[in-house]
Coordinates of C-alpha atoms in Angstrom, one line a residue:
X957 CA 25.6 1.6 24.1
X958 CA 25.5 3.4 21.0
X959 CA 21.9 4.6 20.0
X960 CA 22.7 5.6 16.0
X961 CA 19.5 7.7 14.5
X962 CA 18.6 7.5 10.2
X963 CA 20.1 10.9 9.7
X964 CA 23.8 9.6 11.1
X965 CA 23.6 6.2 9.0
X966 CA 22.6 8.8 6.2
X967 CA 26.0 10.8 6.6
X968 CA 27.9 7.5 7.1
X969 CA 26.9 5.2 4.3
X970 CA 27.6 6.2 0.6
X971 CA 28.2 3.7 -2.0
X972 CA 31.8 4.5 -2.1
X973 CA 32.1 2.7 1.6
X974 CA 28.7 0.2 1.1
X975 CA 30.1 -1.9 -2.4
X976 CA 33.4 -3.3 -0.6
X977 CA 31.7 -3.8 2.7
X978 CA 29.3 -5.7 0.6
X979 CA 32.0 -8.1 -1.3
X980 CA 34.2 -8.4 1.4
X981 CA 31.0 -9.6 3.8
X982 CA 29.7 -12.5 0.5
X983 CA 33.7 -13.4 0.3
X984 CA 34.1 -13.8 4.0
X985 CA 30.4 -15.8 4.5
X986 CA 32.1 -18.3 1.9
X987 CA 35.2 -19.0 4.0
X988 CA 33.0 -19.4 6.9
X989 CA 34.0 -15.9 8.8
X990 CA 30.4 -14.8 9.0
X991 CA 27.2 -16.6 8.9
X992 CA 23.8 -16.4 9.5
X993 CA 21.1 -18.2 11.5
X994 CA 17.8 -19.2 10.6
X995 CA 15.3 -16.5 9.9
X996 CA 11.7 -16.1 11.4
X997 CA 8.8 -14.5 9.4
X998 CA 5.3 -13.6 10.6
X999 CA 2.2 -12.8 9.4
X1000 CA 0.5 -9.7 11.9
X1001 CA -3.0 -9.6 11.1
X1002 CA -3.0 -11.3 7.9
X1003 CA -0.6 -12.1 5.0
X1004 CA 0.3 -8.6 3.7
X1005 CA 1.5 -7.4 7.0
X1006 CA 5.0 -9.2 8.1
X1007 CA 7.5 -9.1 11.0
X1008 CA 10.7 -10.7 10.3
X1009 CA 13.9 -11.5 11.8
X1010 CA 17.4 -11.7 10.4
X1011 CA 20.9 -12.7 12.8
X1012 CA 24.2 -12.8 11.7
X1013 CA 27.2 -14.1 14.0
X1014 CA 31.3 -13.2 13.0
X1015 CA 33.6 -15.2 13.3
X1016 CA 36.7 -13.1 12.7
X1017 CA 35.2 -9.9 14.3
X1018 CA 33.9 -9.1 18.0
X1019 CA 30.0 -8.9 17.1
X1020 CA 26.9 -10.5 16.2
X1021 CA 23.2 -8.8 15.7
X1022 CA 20.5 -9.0 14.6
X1023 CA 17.8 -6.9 12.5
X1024 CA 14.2 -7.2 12.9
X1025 CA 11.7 -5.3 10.2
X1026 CA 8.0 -4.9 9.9
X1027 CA 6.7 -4.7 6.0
X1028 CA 2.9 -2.9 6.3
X1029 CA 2.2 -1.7 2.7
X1030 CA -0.5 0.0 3.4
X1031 CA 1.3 2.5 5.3
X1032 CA 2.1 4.7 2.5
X1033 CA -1.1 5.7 2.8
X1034 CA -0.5 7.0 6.2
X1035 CA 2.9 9.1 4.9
X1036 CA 4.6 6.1 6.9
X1037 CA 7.3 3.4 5.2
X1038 CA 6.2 0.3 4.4
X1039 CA 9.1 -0.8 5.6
X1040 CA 10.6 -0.5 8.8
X1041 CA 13.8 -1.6 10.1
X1042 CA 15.9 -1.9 13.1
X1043 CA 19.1 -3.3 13.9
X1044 CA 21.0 -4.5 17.0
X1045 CA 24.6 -4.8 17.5
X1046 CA 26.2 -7.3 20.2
X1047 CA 29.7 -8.0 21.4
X1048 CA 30.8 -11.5 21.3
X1049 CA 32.8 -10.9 24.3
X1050 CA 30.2 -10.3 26.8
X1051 CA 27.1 -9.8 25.1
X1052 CA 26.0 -6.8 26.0
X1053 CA 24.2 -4.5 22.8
X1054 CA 26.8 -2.2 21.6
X1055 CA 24.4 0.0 19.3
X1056 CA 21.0 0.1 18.4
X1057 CA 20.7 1.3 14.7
X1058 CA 17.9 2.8 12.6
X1059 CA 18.1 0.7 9.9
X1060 CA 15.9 1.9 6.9
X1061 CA 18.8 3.8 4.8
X1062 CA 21.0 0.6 6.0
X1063 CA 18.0 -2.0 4.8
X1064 CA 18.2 0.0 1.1
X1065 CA 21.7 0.4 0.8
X1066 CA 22.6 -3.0 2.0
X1067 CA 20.1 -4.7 -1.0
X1068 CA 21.0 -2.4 -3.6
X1069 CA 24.8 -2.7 -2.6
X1070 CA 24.2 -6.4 -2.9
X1071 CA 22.2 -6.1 -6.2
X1072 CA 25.0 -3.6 -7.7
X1073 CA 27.2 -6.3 -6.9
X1074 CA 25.3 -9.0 -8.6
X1075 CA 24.5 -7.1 -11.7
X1076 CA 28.2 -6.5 -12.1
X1077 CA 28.9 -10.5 -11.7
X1078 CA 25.7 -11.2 -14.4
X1079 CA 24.6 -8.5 -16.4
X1080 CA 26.2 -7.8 -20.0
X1081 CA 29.1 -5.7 -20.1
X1082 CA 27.4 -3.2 -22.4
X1083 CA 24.4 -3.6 -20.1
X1084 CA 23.9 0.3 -20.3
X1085 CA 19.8 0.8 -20.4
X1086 CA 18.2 0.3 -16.2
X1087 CA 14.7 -0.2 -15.6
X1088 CA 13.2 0.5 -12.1
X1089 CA 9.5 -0.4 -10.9
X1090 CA 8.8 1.0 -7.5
X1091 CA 9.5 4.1 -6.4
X1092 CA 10.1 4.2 -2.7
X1093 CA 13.4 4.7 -1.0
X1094 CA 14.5 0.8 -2.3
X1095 CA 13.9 1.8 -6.2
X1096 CA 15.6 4.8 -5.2
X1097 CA 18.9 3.4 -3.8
X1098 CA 18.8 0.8 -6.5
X1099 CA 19.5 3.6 -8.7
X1100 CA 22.6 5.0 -6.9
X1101 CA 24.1 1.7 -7.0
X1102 CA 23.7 0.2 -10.2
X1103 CA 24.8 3.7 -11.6
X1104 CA 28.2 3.4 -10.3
X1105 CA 28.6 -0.2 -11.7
X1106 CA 27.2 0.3 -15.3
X1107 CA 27.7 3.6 -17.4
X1108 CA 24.0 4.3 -17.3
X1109 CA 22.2 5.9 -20.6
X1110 CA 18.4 5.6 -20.1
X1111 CA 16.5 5.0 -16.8
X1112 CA 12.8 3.8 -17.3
X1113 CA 10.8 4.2 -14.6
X1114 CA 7.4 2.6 -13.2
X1115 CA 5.0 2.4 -10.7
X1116 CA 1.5 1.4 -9.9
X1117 CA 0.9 5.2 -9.0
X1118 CA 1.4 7.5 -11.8
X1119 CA 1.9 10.2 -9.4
X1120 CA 4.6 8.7 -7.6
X1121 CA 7.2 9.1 -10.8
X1122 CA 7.3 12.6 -11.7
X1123 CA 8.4 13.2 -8.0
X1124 CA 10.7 10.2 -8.0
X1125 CA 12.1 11.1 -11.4
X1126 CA 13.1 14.9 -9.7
X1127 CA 15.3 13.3 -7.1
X1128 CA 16.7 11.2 -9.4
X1129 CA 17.8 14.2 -11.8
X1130 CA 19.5 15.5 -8.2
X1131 CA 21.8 12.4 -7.8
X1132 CA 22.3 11.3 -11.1
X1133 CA 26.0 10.3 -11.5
X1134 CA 26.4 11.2 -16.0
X1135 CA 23.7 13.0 -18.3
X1136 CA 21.4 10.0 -19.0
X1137 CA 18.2 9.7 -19.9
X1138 CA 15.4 9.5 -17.7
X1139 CA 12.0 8.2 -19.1
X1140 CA 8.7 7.8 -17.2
X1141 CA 7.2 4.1 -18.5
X1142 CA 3.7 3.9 -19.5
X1143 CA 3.3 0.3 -18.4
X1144 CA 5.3 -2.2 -16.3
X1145 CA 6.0 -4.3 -19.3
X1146 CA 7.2 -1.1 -21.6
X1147 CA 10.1 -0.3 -18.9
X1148 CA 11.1 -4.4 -18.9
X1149 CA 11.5 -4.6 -22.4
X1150 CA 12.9 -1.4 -22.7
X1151 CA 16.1 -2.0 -20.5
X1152 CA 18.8 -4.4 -20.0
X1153 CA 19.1 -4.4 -16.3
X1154 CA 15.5 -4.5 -14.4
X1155 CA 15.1 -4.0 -10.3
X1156 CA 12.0 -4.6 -9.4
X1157 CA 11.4 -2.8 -5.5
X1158 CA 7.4 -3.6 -4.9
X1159 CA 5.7 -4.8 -1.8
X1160 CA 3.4 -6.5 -4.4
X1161 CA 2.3 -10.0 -4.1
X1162 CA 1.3 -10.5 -7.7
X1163 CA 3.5 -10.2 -10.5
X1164 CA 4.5 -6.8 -11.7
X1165 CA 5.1 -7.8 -15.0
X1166 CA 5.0 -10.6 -18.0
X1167 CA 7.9 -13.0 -18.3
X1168 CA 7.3 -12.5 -22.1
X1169 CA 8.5 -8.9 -21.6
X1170 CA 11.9 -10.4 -20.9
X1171 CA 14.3 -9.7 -23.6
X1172 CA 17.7 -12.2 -24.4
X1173 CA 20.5 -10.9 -22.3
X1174 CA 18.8 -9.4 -19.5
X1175 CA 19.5 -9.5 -16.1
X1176 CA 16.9 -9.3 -13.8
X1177 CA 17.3 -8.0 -9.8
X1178 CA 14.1 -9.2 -7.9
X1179 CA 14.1 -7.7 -4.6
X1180 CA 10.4 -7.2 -3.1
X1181 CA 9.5 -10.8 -3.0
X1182 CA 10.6 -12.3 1.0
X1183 CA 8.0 -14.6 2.4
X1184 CA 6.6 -17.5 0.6
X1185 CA 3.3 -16.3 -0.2
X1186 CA 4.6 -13.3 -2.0
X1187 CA 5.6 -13.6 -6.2
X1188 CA 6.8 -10.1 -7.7
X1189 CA 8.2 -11.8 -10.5
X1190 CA 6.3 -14.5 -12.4
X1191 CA 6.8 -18.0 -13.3
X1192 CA 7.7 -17.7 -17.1
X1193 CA 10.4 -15.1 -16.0
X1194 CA 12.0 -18.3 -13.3
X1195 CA 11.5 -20.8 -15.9
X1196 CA 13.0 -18.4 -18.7
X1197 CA 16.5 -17.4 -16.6
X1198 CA 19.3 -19.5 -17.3
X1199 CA 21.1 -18.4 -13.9
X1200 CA 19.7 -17.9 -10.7
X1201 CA 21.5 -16.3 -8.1
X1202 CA 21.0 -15.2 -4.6
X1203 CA 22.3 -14.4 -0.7
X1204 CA 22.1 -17.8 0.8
X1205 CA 20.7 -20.8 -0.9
X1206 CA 18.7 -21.9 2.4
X1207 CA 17.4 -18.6 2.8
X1208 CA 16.2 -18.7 -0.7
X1209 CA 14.0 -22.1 -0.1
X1210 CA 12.3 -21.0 3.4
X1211 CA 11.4 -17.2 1.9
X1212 CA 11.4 -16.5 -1.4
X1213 CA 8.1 -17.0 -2.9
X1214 CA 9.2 -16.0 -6.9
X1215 CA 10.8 -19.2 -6.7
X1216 CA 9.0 -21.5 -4.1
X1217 CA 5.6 -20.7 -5.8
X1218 CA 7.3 -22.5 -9.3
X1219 CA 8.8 -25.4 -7.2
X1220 CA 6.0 -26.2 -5.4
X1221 CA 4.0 -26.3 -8.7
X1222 CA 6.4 -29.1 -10.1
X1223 CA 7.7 -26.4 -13.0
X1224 CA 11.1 -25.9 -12.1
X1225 CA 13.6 -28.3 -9.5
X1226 CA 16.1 -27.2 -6.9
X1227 CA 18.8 -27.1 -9.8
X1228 CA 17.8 -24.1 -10.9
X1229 CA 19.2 -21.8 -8.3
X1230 CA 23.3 -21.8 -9.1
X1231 CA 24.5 -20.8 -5.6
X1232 CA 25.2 -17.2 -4.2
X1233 CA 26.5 -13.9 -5.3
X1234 CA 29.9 -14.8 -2.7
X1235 CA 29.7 -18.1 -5.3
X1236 CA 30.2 -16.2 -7.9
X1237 CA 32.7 -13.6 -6.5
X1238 CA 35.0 -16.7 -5.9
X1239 CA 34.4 -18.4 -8.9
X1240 CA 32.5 -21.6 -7.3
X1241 CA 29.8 -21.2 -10.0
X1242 CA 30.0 -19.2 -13.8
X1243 CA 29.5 -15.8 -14.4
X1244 CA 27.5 -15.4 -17.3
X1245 CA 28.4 -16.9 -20.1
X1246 CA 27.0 -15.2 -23.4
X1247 CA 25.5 -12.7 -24.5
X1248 CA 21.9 -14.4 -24.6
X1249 CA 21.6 -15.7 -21.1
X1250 CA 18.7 -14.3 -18.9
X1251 CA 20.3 -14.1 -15.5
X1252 CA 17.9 -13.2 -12.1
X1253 CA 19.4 -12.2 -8.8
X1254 CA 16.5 -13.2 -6.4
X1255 CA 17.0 -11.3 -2.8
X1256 CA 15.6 -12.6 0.1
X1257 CA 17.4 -10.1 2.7
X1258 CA 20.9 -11.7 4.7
X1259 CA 21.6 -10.8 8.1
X1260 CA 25.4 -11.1 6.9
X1261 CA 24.9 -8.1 4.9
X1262 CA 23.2 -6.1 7.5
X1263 CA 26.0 -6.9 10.4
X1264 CA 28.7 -6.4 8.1
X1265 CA 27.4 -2.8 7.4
X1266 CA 26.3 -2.3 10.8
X1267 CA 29.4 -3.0 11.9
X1268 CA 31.2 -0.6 9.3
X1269 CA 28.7 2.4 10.8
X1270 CA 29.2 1.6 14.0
X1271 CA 33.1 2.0 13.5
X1272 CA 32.7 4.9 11.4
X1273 CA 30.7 6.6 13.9
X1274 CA 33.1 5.7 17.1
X1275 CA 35.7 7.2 15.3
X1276 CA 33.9 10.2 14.7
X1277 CA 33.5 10.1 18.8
X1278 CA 37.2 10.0 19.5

């Protein structure tokens, strides 16, 4: 059994290797090769803490796993993550764990992977101006995706915590992939209707911003909201998106609270969630279709995701062995 630490998934993983593990795991879970199982989500202590449990099971490859993370936001106050993640690896075979895998670099890359991926399905071609709010490792990783999808010339950033940008903004200029422009937002709403691409990477359970914010042609990454108490994006921003999008549709109606808040409220139906990014890669549902359209890609985490790129470390490391 493989025990595989954050600094070795940190020399693995680079967005080079992450964005076709990515496709090739949405393309795959349409055609059946990989699925997921029902999730689990608990509340520890009260809502804002959460455990929560992800599995995945391959069809066309020797392993299934699952990931289990704990979301405490108050740790940052404690210089801990608020999010913590670990993932286990099992043979089909026999069952027996085949690596145990720190999984907080994975956890980031895998959603921003995802998100990259989505934005380059939805957003606008010339789509060239990214907004970020949040500015933890998940805002961070966001930004060395969506960089190597888009030709990136502004960045606006934002966070509750003023102090949080200036430092996040310097590792930023570090890993920048062109000379863009990076520009520290006064308010939540000033860096949404600044950009054309938005990610938002909170742990909030209140909206971060106004739907009125929201210009035409934007698309919109929502990524912090995963149990159904919590809404990081509000309701005039669901009812305003002509395109929803997400992981799994099922996963979507058990966890994600920006939309399940709006349904349960009678203001929007079922119909307006389109179907999945894989959807979209295989031309099941539309792409965008004009300039205009207000697309959202609502994550609620997919264990298919997290195998597939488990399973790509895992290899990449056992290689290294031989």
């Amino acid at each position: 059994m493989q025990q595989i630490t954050e600094e070795q998934v940190q020399n693995i993983l680079d967005m080079e290797l992450v964005l076709p593990v990515i496709k090739e795991a949405y393309e795959d879970c349409v055609e059946g090769k990989i699925y997921a199982g029902n999730r689990i989500f608990m509340p520890i202590r009260g809502e804002k803490n959460v455990g929560q449990w992800l599995v995945a099971n391959c069809t066309n490859k020797p392993y299934f796993g699952s990931k289990f993370s704990s979301v405490f936001p108050g740790n940052s106050k404690k210089g801990l993550p608020s999010t913590i993640s670990k993932i286990s690896l099992y043979s089909t075979e026999t069952g027996e764990l085949q690596a145990l895998i720190d999984a907080n670099y994975l956890t980031a890359n895998k959603t921003s992977g995802s998100a990259a991926i989505a934005t380059d399905l939805m957003a606008r071609k010339d789509a060239n101006k990214l907004g970020i709010i949040g500015s933890g490792l998940q805002a961070f990783s966001q930004v060395l995706a969506i960089q190597e999808i888009r030709p990136i010339e502004e960045l606006h950033v934002y966070d509750i915590n003023p102090g949080r940008i200036e430092s996040f903004i310097e590792r930023i200029e570090k890993i920048k992939n062109r000379p863009y422009k990076i520009i520290a937002a006064k308010t939540a709403d000033e860096c949404v209707s600044s950009s054309d691409i938005i990610c938002t990477c909170t742990t909030s359970h209140t909206p971060v911003f106004k739907g009125s914010s929201v210009k035409p042609g934007t698309h919109i990454n929502a990524i912090g909201s995963f149990t159904s108490f919590m809404q990081e994006i509000d309701t005039e921003t669901v009812l305003k998106s002509d395109k929803v999008i997400t992981e799994h549709v099922e996963g979507l109606w058990e966890a994600a609270g920006d939309i399940l808040i709006p349904f349960e409220q009678g203001k929007i139906t079922k119909d307006k969630v389109s179907g999945t990014v894989g959807e979209v890669l295989t031309g099941k549902i539309t792409k965008r279709e004009n300039e205009q359209e207000i697309t959202l890609y609502e994550s609620v985490g997919s264990g298919v995701l997290d195998i597939a790129l488990s399973i790509a470390v895992y290899h990449e490391l056992v290689e290294d062995v031989k």
